[in-house]
Amino acid sequence: MIEFLSGLGRSGLHWLAVLGRASTFLFRVLLAQDAVVRRFRLTLAEIYSVGVRSMLIIMVSGLFVGMVLGYQGYITLVNFGAAEALGGVVALSLVRELGPVVTALLFAGRAGSALTAEIGLMKTTEQLSAMEMMAVDPYRRVFAPRFFAGFLSMPLLAALFSAVGVMGGYIVGVGLLGVDSGSYFSQMQAVTDWREDVMSGVIKSIVFGFVVTWIAVFQGVDAEPTSEGISRATTQTVVVSALAVLGLDFILTGLMFGDM
Amino acid sequence: MSKDPVSQTPHVVLEDLVFRRGRKLIFDGLSLTVPRGRVTTVMGPSGTGKTTLLRLIGGQLRPDSGRIWVDGEEVARLSNRRLYALRKRMGMLFQTGALLTDMNVFENVAFPLREHTRLPEELIRNLVLMKLEAVGLRGASDLSPAQLSGGMARRVALARAIALDPDMILYDEPFAGLDPITMGQIVTLIQRTNKTLGLTSVLVTHDVVEAMAISDHVVLIAEGRVMDSGTAEEVRAGASEWSQQFLGGHPDGPVPFHYPGSSYRDDLLNEAGRDRD
C-alpha cells in the first residue's frame, strides 16, 4: 500500500516537474515570437513543412469522414422522412466537432511527431548546443518559427477538413443517395450559425493547434538525447496530444454549448 | 584588455569551481588558467567532466559556486545579450561536428556569417570558400553532412568555428575515433589555426600522445580537481603517481583496475554456500 502511494507520489511529482518545464519553455517561446516576423522566411518554410505537407492526409481523411457522415446521416434521417436535412447534419457535425478534433488528431500524428523527432534529433546530435555556442538562440531560430507555423496551420487545416468533408457528404448524399442538391446546401445554410457553430469550431481548432504544437515542440526539446529517448518522445507527443485534444474538446464544448 | 595574441593576461580563469550534476559532484573546487594565444589541453579519464568544463566556459552551464572569467568577463553573471556577444568571440568544435543536417557544407560554414553579419552574398561566398580551403574541403562544399566521414565533418565544423574569426576555440575530444591520417590532419589544423590566427585553443581529450605533442600548457584533471598542470615536459617530469598512471596508460595504480566491491573470496564462498542450500 505504502509502495503504491509512494509510486503515485513519484509519478505525480514527475508530471508536475514536466508541466513546470513545459510552462517555462512555452513562456520563452512566446517571448521569442518577434522572430516569427523578423525571420519570416524561416516561418514560411516551417508553415510549408508543417501545414502544406499535411494537406493531403487532411483532405483525404476529410473526404472519407464526410462520405461516412453522408451515409450514416441519410440512413437515420430517411426513417423520419427528413433526408433533406442531411446537409445541415453533415455540416454541423464537421464544423462543430469532427473538423477540429479529427484534424488535431491527424495533425498530432503527421506534423506533431515529425516536429518532435526533428527537434529531438537536433538535440541528440548537439545541433542545438552548437547553435547556442555560435550565439544563435534556438528559441528564435528553431522553436518560435515551428511553434507559430503549427499554431497557424491547425485552424486552416481544420477548415479545409470541414470543407472537403461537406463535399464528401454531398457526393454520397446527393450523388449516390438522391438527396436534392438545393436542399442539401440550403439546409446547411439554414442550420449553421456563424457565431455559434463556425466560430466555436475555429476557437477549438486554434486551442488544439496551440496545445498540440506546444506538446510536440516541447517533447522534442525535453527528449532524452538517445535514439530510444527520441522514439519515446515521439510516442508521447501523439499520446499526450490525443488525450489533451479529447479532454479539451469536452471542456470547450461544455463551455460553449452547455451551461457549465 | 589587451588583444596581444600571447599576452600575460590569461584568457580563461576558473576559480574554486564547484559543479554538481544531480547528486554527483563533478568539480570540487577546480581552479585553472588558460593562457592567451596558446594551446591548452585539459586531459583526464572518461567521465571526469571534461566536456562539462567546456560547457561551463561557454556559459551553457552555470557553476554551483566558484567563478569563471573569459576575456575578463564573469560568464555566469552575464546577461543573455552579453553572453551571446562573448560567444561570438569563441568557437566550439563539438566531438561529432554538430553540423546542421538540413544544410550542405557551404551553408553550414556560412551559417554564423548569415546570422551575425549583413555581408553581401558575394563576400560571404568568398569568406566561406577561404575557410573551407583552410581546412582542405573547398571541393566538398556541395556535399550534405550525411555524405561526410567523421574526420571531414570535424574539419567542416572547424571551418564553421573560425568563420567569425574568434579569439578562442574550444575543442571537445577532437581526436576521438579518427584514423591515423585524419588524426594527423586534425592535429595539423589545430596547430596551424593556433599559429596563423593567434588563437587561444582549449582542447579536452584523453589522447595523451597527440595532445602532449601540440600543447603549450597541459592540465590533468580527475576526481573533480586538478591533479597536475604545466608544460608537457613539466607534467611528464614531475608527475604524481596518478599522473604517471594516466600518462603511461597503466591498467592498475591509484586508479584501481577493479571497481570497488566486497571481498572476492567472501563473494565466491557466499555464492557457493547459497548454491548448496
Coordinates of C-alpha atoms in Angstrom, one line a residue:
Chain A
M1 CA 0.0 0.0 0.0
I2 CA 2.8 2.4 1.0
E3 CA 4.6 1.4 -2.1
F4 CA 1.6 2.1 -4.2
L5 CA 1.2 5.5 -2.6
S6 CA 4.8 6.4 -2.9
G7 CA 4.7 5.3 -6.6
L8 CA 1.7 7.6 -7.1
G9 CA 3.5 10.5 -5.4
R10 CA 6.6 9.9 -7.5
S11 CA 4.6 9.9 -10.7
G12 CA 2.7 13.0 -9.6
L13 CA 5.9 14.8 -8.9
H14 CA 7.3 13.7 -12.2
W15 CA 4.4 15.1 -14.1
L16 CA 4.4 18.3 -12.1
A17 CA 8.1 18.7 -13.0
V18 CA 7.3 18.1 -16.7
L19 CA 4.5 20.6 -16.5
G20 CA 6.8 23.2 -14.9
R21 CA 9.5 22.7 -17.6
A22 CA 6.8 22.8 -20.3
S23 CA 5.4 26.1 -19.0
T24 CA 8.9 27.7 -18.7
F25 CA 9.5 26.5 -22.3
L26 CA 6.2 28.0 -23.5
F27 CA 7.0 31.3 -21.8
R28 CA 10.4 31.5 -23.5
V29 CA 8.9 30.5 -26.9
L30 CA 6.2 33.2 -26.6
L31 CA 8.9 35.8 -25.7
A32 CA 10.8 34.9 -28.8
Q33 CA 7.7 35.3 -31.1
D34 CA 9.1 38.6 -32.6
A35 CA 11.5 36.3 -34.5
V36 CA 8.5 35.0 -36.4
V37 CA 8.1 38.4 -38.1
R38 CA 11.8 39.2 -38.3
R39 CA 12.7 35.9 -39.8
F40 CA 9.6 35.5 -41.9
R41 CA 11.3 33.3 -44.5
L42 CA 12.1 30.7 -41.8
T43 CA 8.5 30.8 -40.6
L44 CA 7.3 30.4 -44.2
A45 CA 9.4 27.3 -44.6
E46 CA 8.0 25.8 -41.5
I47 CA 4.4 26.6 -42.5
Y48 CA 5.2 24.7 -45.7
S49 CA 6.7 21.8 -43.8
V50 CA 4.1 21.6 -41.0
G51 CA 0.9 22.8 -42.8
V52 CA 1.2 22.4 -46.5
R53 CA 2.6 18.9 -46.3
S54 CA -0.2 17.8 -44.0
M55 CA -2.8 18.9 -46.5
L56 CA -3.1 15.7 -48.4
I57 CA -3.8 13.5 -45.4
I58 CA -6.2 16.1 -44.1
M59 CA -8.1 16.3 -47.3
V60 CA -8.3 12.6 -47.9
S61 CA -9.5 12.0 -44.3
G62 CA -12.0 14.8 -44.6
L63 CA -13.4 13.4 -47.8
F64 CA -13.9 9.9 -46.2
V65 CA -15.3 11.3 -42.9
G66 CA -17.8 13.5 -44.9
M67 CA -18.8 10.5 -47.0
V68 CA -19.4 8.3 -44.0
L69 CA -21.4 11.1 -42.4
G70 CA -23.5 11.4 -45.5
Y71 CA -24.3 7.7 -45.4
Q72 CA -25.0 7.4 -41.7
G73 CA -26.9 10.7 -41.6
Y74 CA -29.1 9.6 -44.5
I75 CA -29.8 6.2 -43.0
T76 CA -31.1 7.8 -39.8
L77 CA -32.8 10.8 -41.3
V78 CA -34.7 8.8 -44.0
N79 CA -36.6 6.9 -41.3
F80 CA -38.1 10.2 -40.2
G81 CA -38.6 11.5 -43.7
A82 CA -36.0 14.2 -43.1
A83 CA -33.4 13.1 -45.6
E84 CA -33.4 16.7 -46.9
A85 CA -31.8 17.9 -43.7
L86 CA -28.7 15.9 -44.5
G87 CA -26.7 19.0 -45.4
G88 CA -27.3 20.5 -42.0
V89 CA -26.3 17.3 -40.1
V90 CA -23.1 16.9 -42.1
A91 CA -22.1 20.5 -41.8
L92 CA -22.8 20.8 -38.1
S93 CA -21.0 17.6 -37.2
L94 CA -18.0 18.6 -39.2
V95 CA -17.8 22.3 -38.2
R96 CA -18.5 21.9 -34.5
E97 CA -16.8 18.6 -33.7
L98 CA -15.2 16.4 -36.2
G99 CA -13.3 19.1 -38.1
P100 CA -11.3 20.4 -35.2
V101 CA -10.9 17.1 -33.3
V102 CA -10.1 14.7 -36.2
T103 CA -7.8 17.3 -37.8
A104 CA -6.0 17.8 -34.4
L105 CA -5.5 14.1 -34.0
L106 CA -4.2 13.7 -37.6
F107 CA -2.1 16.8 -37.1
A108 CA -0.5 15.3 -34.0
G109 CA 0.3 12.1 -35.8
R110 CA 1.6 13.7 -39.0
A111 CA 3.2 17.1 -38.1
G112 CA 3.5 16.8 -34.3
S113 CA 5.5 13.6 -34.4
A114 CA 7.7 15.0 -37.2
L115 CA 8.4 18.1 -35.1
T116 CA 9.3 16.1 -32.0
A117 CA 11.6 13.8 -33.9
E118 CA 13.3 16.6 -35.8
I119 CA 14.0 18.7 -32.7
G120 CA 14.9 15.6 -30.6
L121 CA 17.4 14.6 -33.2
M122 CA 18.8 18.1 -33.3
K123 CA 19.3 17.9 -29.6
T124 CA 20.9 14.5 -29.7
T125 CA 23.4 15.4 -32.4
E126 CA 24.3 18.6 -30.5
Q127 CA 23.0 20.9 -33.2
L128 CA 21.0 23.0 -30.7
S129 CA 24.1 23.2 -28.5
A130 CA 26.2 24.2 -31.5
M131 CA 23.7 27.0 -32.3
E132 CA 23.9 28.3 -28.8
M133 CA 27.7 28.3 -28.9
M134 CA 27.5 30.2 -32.3
A135 CA 25.5 32.8 -30.4
V136 CA 22.3 31.8 -32.2
D137 CA 19.3 31.5 -29.9
P138 CA 17.5 28.2 -30.8
Y139 CA 14.3 29.7 -29.3
R140 CA 14.3 32.3 -32.1
R141 CA 15.9 30.3 -34.8
V142 CA 14.2 26.9 -34.3
F143 CA 11.4 26.8 -31.8
A144 CA 9.5 30.0 -32.4
P145 CA 9.0 29.6 -36.2
R146 CA 7.9 26.0 -35.7
F147 CA 5.6 26.9 -32.9
F148 CA 3.9 29.7 -34.9
A149 CA 3.7 27.5 -38.0
G150 CA 1.8 24.8 -36.1
F151 CA -0.4 27.3 -34.4
L152 CA -1.3 29.0 -37.6
S153 CA -1.7 25.8 -39.8
M154 CA -4.0 23.9 -37.5
P155 CA -7.1 26.1 -37.8
L156 CA -6.6 26.4 -41.6
L157 CA -6.3 22.6 -41.9
A158 CA -9.4 22.1 -39.8
A159 CA -11.3 24.5 -42.1
L160 CA -10.0 22.5 -45.1
F161 CA -11.1 19.3 -43.5
S162 CA -14.6 20.6 -42.9
A163 CA -14.9 22.0 -46.4
V164 CA -13.7 18.7 -48.0
G165 CA -16.0 16.8 -45.6
V166 CA -19.0 18.8 -46.8
M167 CA -18.2 17.9 -50.3
G168 CA -17.8 14.2 -49.3
G169 CA -21.3 14.3 -47.7
Y170 CA -22.5 15.9 -50.9
I171 CA -21.0 13.2 -53.2
V172 CA -22.7 10.4 -51.2
G173 CA -25.9 12.2 -50.2
V174 CA -26.7 14.0 -53.4
G175 CA -24.7 11.9 -55.9
L176 CA -25.4 8.4 -54.7
L177 CA -28.5 8.6 -52.5
G178 CA -30.5 11.1 -54.4
V179 CA -30.9 13.9 -51.8
D180 CA -31.8 17.2 -53.6
S181 CA -28.8 19.3 -54.2
G182 CA -30.5 22.6 -53.5
S183 CA -31.9 21.4 -50.1
Y184 CA -28.5 20.0 -49.1
F185 CA -27.0 23.4 -49.3
S186 CA -30.0 25.4 -48.2
Q187 CA -30.5 23.2 -45.1
M188 CA -26.8 23.6 -44.3
Q189 CA -27.1 27.4 -44.6
A190 CA -30.3 27.5 -42.5
V191 CA -29.0 25.5 -39.5
T192 CA -25.3 26.5 -39.4
D193 CA -24.9 29.7 -37.3
W194 CA -21.8 31.7 -38.0
R195 CA -21.1 32.7 -34.4
E196 CA -22.4 29.7 -32.5
D197 CA -21.2 26.9 -34.8
V198 CA -18.4 28.1 -37.1
M199 CA -16.7 30.3 -34.5
S200 CA -16.8 27.6 -31.9
G201 CA -15.1 25.2 -34.3
V202 CA -12.5 27.9 -35.1
I203 CA -11.8 28.6 -31.5
K204 CA -11.5 24.8 -30.8
S205 CA -9.0 24.4 -33.7
I206 CA -6.9 27.4 -32.5
V207 CA -6.8 25.9 -29.0
F208 CA -5.9 22.4 -30.3
G209 CA -3.3 23.9 -32.6
F210 CA -1.7 25.7 -29.8
V211 CA -1.7 22.7 -27.4
V212 CA -0.6 20.1 -30.0
T213 CA 2.3 22.2 -31.3
W214 CA 3.3 23.1 -27.7
I215 CA 3.4 19.4 -26.8
A216 CA 5.2 18.4 -30.0
V217 CA 8.0 21.0 -29.8
F218 CA 8.4 20.6 -26.0
Q219 CA 8.7 16.8 -26.2
G220 CA 11.5 17.2 -28.8
V221 CA 13.4 19.7 -26.6
D222 CA 12.8 17.6 -23.4
A223 CA 13.6 14.2 -25.1
E224 CA 16.4 12.2 -23.6
P225 CA 19.3 12.6 -26.1
T226 CA 19.3 8.9 -27.3
S227 CA 17.6 7.1 -30.1
E228 CA 15.3 5.4 -27.5
G229 CA 14.6 8.8 -25.9
I230 CA 13.5 10.2 -29.3
S231 CA 11.3 7.3 -30.0
R232 CA 9.7 7.6 -26.6
A233 CA 9.2 11.4 -27.0
T234 CA 7.6 10.9 -30.4
T235 CA 5.1 8.4 -29.0
Q236 CA 4.5 10.7 -26.1
T237 CA 3.6 13.5 -28.5
V238 CA 0.9 11.5 -30.2
V239 CA -0.5 10.0 -27.0
V240 CA -0.4 13.2 -24.9
S241 CA -1.7 15.3 -27.7
A242 CA -4.6 12.9 -28.4
L243 CA -5.6 12.9 -24.7
A244 CA -5.3 16.6 -24.4
V245 CA -7.4 17.2 -27.6
L246 CA -10.2 14.9 -26.5
G247 CA -10.2 16.2 -22.9
L248 CA -10.1 19.9 -24.0
D249 CA -12.8 19.2 -26.6
F250 CA -15.1 18.1 -23.8
I251 CA -14.3 21.1 -21.7
L252 CA -14.6 23.6 -24.6
T253 CA -17.9 22.0 -25.8
G254 CA -19.2 22.3 -22.2
L255 CA -18.2 26.0 -22.0
M256 CA -19.6 26.9 -25.4
F257 CA -22.8 25.0 -25.6
G258 CA -23.7 23.9 -22.1
D259 CA -24.4 25.9 -19.0
M260 CA -21.2 24.8 -17.2
Chain B
M1 CA 42.0 44.1 -22.1
S2 CA 45.0 43.5 -24.4
K3 CA 44.4 41.7 -27.6
D4 CA 48.1 40.8 -27.9
P5 CA 48.0 37.1 -29.0
V6 CA 50.4 35.9 -26.4
S7 CA 49.8 38.4 -23.6
Q8 CA 50.4 37.8 -20.0
T9 CA 46.7 38.1 -19.1
P10 CA 45.1 34.6 -19.0
H11 CA 42.2 34.2 -21.5
V12 CA 40.2 32.0 -19.2
V13 CA 40.3 31.7 -15.4
L14 CA 38.4 29.2 -13.3
E15 CA 38.4 29.7 -9.6
D16 CA 37.2 27.3 -7.0
L17 CA 34.7 25.8 -9.3
V18 CA 32.1 23.5 -7.8
F19 CA 29.6 21.8 -10.1
R20 CA 27.1 19.1 -9.4
R21 CA 25.0 17.1 -11.8
G22 CA 22.1 15.8 -9.8
R23 CA 23.8 14.4 -6.6
K24 CA 27.1 13.7 -8.4
L25 CA 29.9 16.1 -7.6
I26 CA 31.7 16.7 -10.9
F27 CA 34.0 19.6 -9.9
D28 CA 35.1 20.1 -6.4
G29 CA 37.0 23.3 -6.1
L30 CA 38.6 23.2 -9.5
S31 CA 40.9 26.1 -10.4
L32 CA 42.9 26.6 -13.6
T33 CA 44.0 29.3 -16.0
V34 CA 44.2 29.2 -19.8
P35 CA 47.0 31.4 -21.2
R36 CA 46.1 33.6 -24.1
G37 CA 47.3 32.7 -27.6
R38 CA 48.4 29.2 -26.6
V39 CA 47.2 25.6 -26.9
T40 CA 46.0 24.4 -23.6
T41 CA 44.9 20.8 -23.2
V42 CA 42.8 19.5 -20.4
M43 CA 43.2 15.8 -20.0
G44 CA 41.5 13.3 -17.7
P45 CA 39.8 9.9 -17.7
S46 CA 36.4 9.5 -19.3
G47 CA 33.6 10.8 -17.2
T48 CA 35.7 13.4 -15.3
G49 CA 33.6 16.2 -16.8
K50 CA 35.9 17.5 -19.5
T51 CA 33.0 18.3 -21.8
T52 CA 31.2 19.8 -18.9
L53 CA 34.2 22.1 -18.3
L54 CA 33.9 23.4 -21.9
R55 CA 30.1 24.0 -21.5
L56 CA 30.8 25.9 -18.3
I57 CA 33.4 28.1 -20.1
G58 CA 30.9 28.6 -22.9
G59 CA 28.2 29.6 -20.4
Q60 CA 25.8 26.7 -21.4
L61 CA 26.0 25.5 -17.8
R62 CA 26.3 27.5 -14.6
P63 CA 28.5 26.5 -11.7
D64 CA 27.1 25.8 -8.3
S65 CA 29.8 28.0 -6.8
G66 CA 33.1 29.5 -7.9
R67 CA 33.8 31.8 -10.8
I68 CA 34.7 31.6 -14.4
W69 CA 36.2 34.5 -16.3
V70 CA 36.5 34.6 -20.0
D71 CA 38.3 37.5 -21.5
G72 CA 37.8 39.4 -18.3
E73 CA 34.1 38.8 -18.1
E74 CA 32.4 36.6 -15.5
V75 CA 30.4 34.2 -17.6
A76 CA 27.8 33.2 -15.1
R77 CA 26.8 36.8 -14.3
L78 CA 26.4 37.9 -17.9
S79 CA 23.1 38.8 -19.3
N80 CA 21.9 36.8 -22.3
R81 CA 22.8 39.5 -24.7
R82 CA 26.4 39.9 -23.4
L83 CA 26.8 36.2 -23.2
Y84 CA 25.9 35.9 -26.8
A85 CA 28.3 38.7 -27.6
L86 CA 31.0 36.8 -25.8
R87 CA 30.2 33.6 -27.7
K88 CA 30.7 35.4 -31.0
R89 CA 34.3 35.7 -29.9
M90 CA 34.6 32.0 -29.2
G91 CA 34.2 29.0 -31.5
M92 CA 33.5 25.5 -30.3
L93 CA 34.3 22.3 -32.1
F94 CA 31.9 19.5 -31.0
Q95 CA 33.1 15.9 -30.9
T96 CA 30.6 14.9 -33.6
G97 CA 30.9 18.1 -35.6
A98 CA 27.3 19.0 -34.8
L99 CA 26.7 20.2 -38.4
L100 CA 23.2 21.4 -39.2
T101 CA 21.8 18.4 -41.1
D102 CA 19.3 20.4 -43.2
M103 CA 22.1 22.4 -44.8
N104 CA 25.0 21.5 -47.0
V105 CA 28.7 22.1 -46.1
F106 CA 28.8 25.5 -47.7
E107 CA 25.6 26.7 -45.9
N108 CA 26.9 25.3 -42.6
V109 CA 30.0 27.4 -42.8
A110 CA 28.0 30.4 -44.0
F111 CA 25.5 29.9 -41.1
P112 CA 27.3 32.1 -38.5
L113 CA 28.1 34.7 -41.1
R114 CA 24.5 34.9 -42.3
E115 CA 23.2 35.0 -38.7
H116 CA 25.5 37.7 -37.4
T117 CA 26.5 39.9 -40.3
R118 CA 24.9 41.6 -43.1
L119 CA 27.6 41.0 -45.6
P120 CA 26.7 40.8 -49.3
E121 CA 26.3 37.4 -50.7
E122 CA 29.5 37.7 -52.8
L123 CA 31.6 38.4 -49.8
I124 CA 30.0 35.6 -47.8
R125 CA 30.7 33.2 -50.6
N126 CA 34.4 34.2 -50.7
L127 CA 34.8 34.0 -46.9
V128 CA 33.2 30.5 -46.8
L129 CA 35.4 29.3 -49.6
M130 CA 38.5 30.7 -47.8
K131 CA 37.6 28.9 -44.6
L132 CA 36.9 25.7 -46.4
E133 CA 40.2 26.0 -48.3
A134 CA 41.9 26.4 -45.0
V135 CA 40.6 23.0 -43.8
G136 CA 41.1 21.4 -47.2
L137 CA 37.5 20.9 -48.0
R138 CA 36.6 23.6 -50.6
G139 CA 35.9 20.8 -53.1
A140 CA 33.3 19.3 -50.7
S141 CA 31.2 22.5 -50.4
D142 CA 28.1 21.0 -52.1
L143 CA 28.1 17.8 -50.0
S144 CA 25.5 17.2 -47.3
P145 CA 26.7 16.4 -43.8
A146 CA 25.4 12.9 -44.2
Q147 CA 27.9 12.3 -47.0
L148 CA 30.9 13.3 -44.9
S149 CA 33.2 11.0 -42.9
G150 CA 33.7 11.7 -39.2
G151 CA 37.0 13.5 -39.8
M152 CA 35.6 15.6 -42.6
A153 CA 32.6 16.6 -40.5
R154 CA 35.0 17.8 -37.8
R155 CA 37.0 19.8 -40.4
V156 CA 33.9 21.4 -41.7
A157 CA 32.9 22.2 -38.1
L158 CA 36.3 23.8 -37.6
A159 CA 35.8 25.9 -40.7
R160 CA 32.5 27.0 -39.2
A161 CA 34.0 27.7 -35.8
I162 CA 36.6 30.0 -37.3
A163 CA 34.0 31.7 -39.7
L164 CA 33.6 34.7 -37.4
D165 CA 37.3 34.9 -36.6
P166 CA 37.0 34.2 -32.9
D167 CA 39.7 34.8 -30.3
M168 CA 39.4 31.4 -28.8
I169 CA 38.4 27.9 -29.9
L170 CA 37.2 25.1 -27.6
Y171 CA 37.8 21.6 -28.9
D172 CA 35.8 18.8 -27.5
E173 CA 37.6 15.5 -27.9
P174 CA 39.0 16.4 -31.4
F175 CA 40.9 13.2 -31.8
A176 CA 38.3 10.7 -30.7
G177 CA 37.6 7.8 -33.1
L178 CA 39.8 9.0 -36.0
D179 CA 42.1 7.0 -38.3
P180 CA 45.8 8.0 -38.2
I181 CA 45.7 10.1 -41.4
T182 CA 42.6 12.1 -40.3
M183 CA 44.1 12.4 -36.8
G184 CA 47.3 13.9 -38.4
Q185 CA 45.1 16.3 -40.4
I186 CA 43.2 17.5 -37.3
V187 CA 46.5 17.9 -35.3
T188 CA 48.0 19.9 -38.1
L189 CA 44.8 22.1 -38.4
I190 CA 44.7 22.8 -34.7
Q191 CA 48.4 23.8 -34.7
R192 CA 48.0 25.8 -37.9
T193 CA 44.9 27.7 -36.8
N194 CA 46.5 28.4 -33.5
K195 CA 49.7 29.8 -35.0
T196 CA 48.3 31.7 -38.0
L197 CA 45.3 33.2 -36.3
G198 CA 46.9 33.7 -32.9
L199 CA 44.0 32.0 -31.2
T200 CA 43.7 30.6 -27.7
S201 CA 42.9 27.0 -28.1
V202 CA 41.5 24.8 -25.4
L203 CA 41.4 21.1 -26.0
V204 CA 39.8 18.5 -23.9
T205 CA 40.9 15.0 -24.7
H206 CA 42.2 11.7 -23.4
D207 CA 44.5 11.1 -26.3
V208 CA 47.8 11.6 -24.5
V209 CA 50.4 11.4 -27.3
E210 CA 48.7 13.8 -29.7
A211 CA 47.8 16.2 -27.0
M212 CA 51.2 16.3 -25.4
A213 CA 52.8 16.9 -28.8
I214 CA 50.9 20.1 -29.6
S215 CA 50.1 21.6 -26.2
D216 CA 51.9 24.6 -24.7
H217 CA 50.1 24.0 -21.4
V218 CA 48.7 20.8 -20.0
V219 CA 46.2 20.4 -17.2
L220 CA 45.4 16.9 -15.8
I221 CA 42.1 16.6 -14.0
A222 CA 40.5 13.8 -12.1
E223 CA 38.0 13.4 -9.3
G224 CA 36.8 16.9 -9.7
R225 CA 40.1 18.7 -9.3
V226 CA 43.4 19.5 -11.0
M227 CA 46.0 16.7 -10.5
D228 CA 48.9 18.3 -12.4
S229 CA 49.5 21.2 -14.6
G230 CA 52.3 22.9 -16.5
T231 CA 54.1 22.5 -19.8
A232 CA 54.1 19.0 -21.4
E233 CA 57.7 18.4 -20.1
E234 CA 56.9 19.6 -16.6
V235 CA 53.8 17.4 -16.3
R236 CA 55.8 14.4 -17.6
A237 CA 58.7 15.0 -15.3
G238 CA 57.1 16.0 -12.0
A239 CA 54.1 13.8 -12.4
S240 CA 52.4 12.4 -9.4
E241 CA 51.7 8.7 -9.1
W242 CA 48.2 9.2 -10.5
S243 CA 49.5 11.3 -13.5
Q244 CA 52.2 8.6 -14.2
Q245 CA 49.4 6.0 -14.4
F246 CA 47.3 8.2 -16.7
L247 CA 50.1 9.3 -19.0
G248 CA 51.6 5.8 -19.2
G249 CA 48.2 4.1 -19.6
H250 CA 48.9 1.6 -16.8
P251 CA 45.9 -0.6 -16.1
D252 CA 46.4 -0.6 -12.3
G253 CA 47.6 2.0 -9.8
P254 CA 46.0 4.8 -7.9
V255 CA 43.0 4.3 -10.2
P256 CA 42.3 0.6 -9.4
F257 CA 41.6 -2.0 -12.1
H258 CA 38.8 -3.4 -10.0
Y259 CA 35.6 -1.5 -9.4
P260 CA 35.3 -1.3 -5.5
G261 CA 33.2 -4.2 -4.1
S262 CA 33.2 -6.7 -1.3
S263 CA 36.0 -9.2 -0.8
Y264 CA 36.3 -11.6 -3.8
R265 CA 36.8 -14.6 -1.5
D266 CA 33.7 -13.8 0.5
D267 CA 31.7 -13.3 -2.6
L268 CA 32.7 -16.6 -4.1
L269 CA 32.2 -18.5 -0.9
N270 CA 28.8 -16.9 -0.2
E271 CA 27.7 -17.8 -3.7
A272 CA 28.8 -21.4 -3.2
G273 CA 27.0 -21.5 0.1
R274 CA 23.8 -20.2 -1.5
D275 CA 24.0 -22.9 -4.2
R276 CA 24.3 -25.7 -1.6
D277 CA 21.2 -24.6 0.3

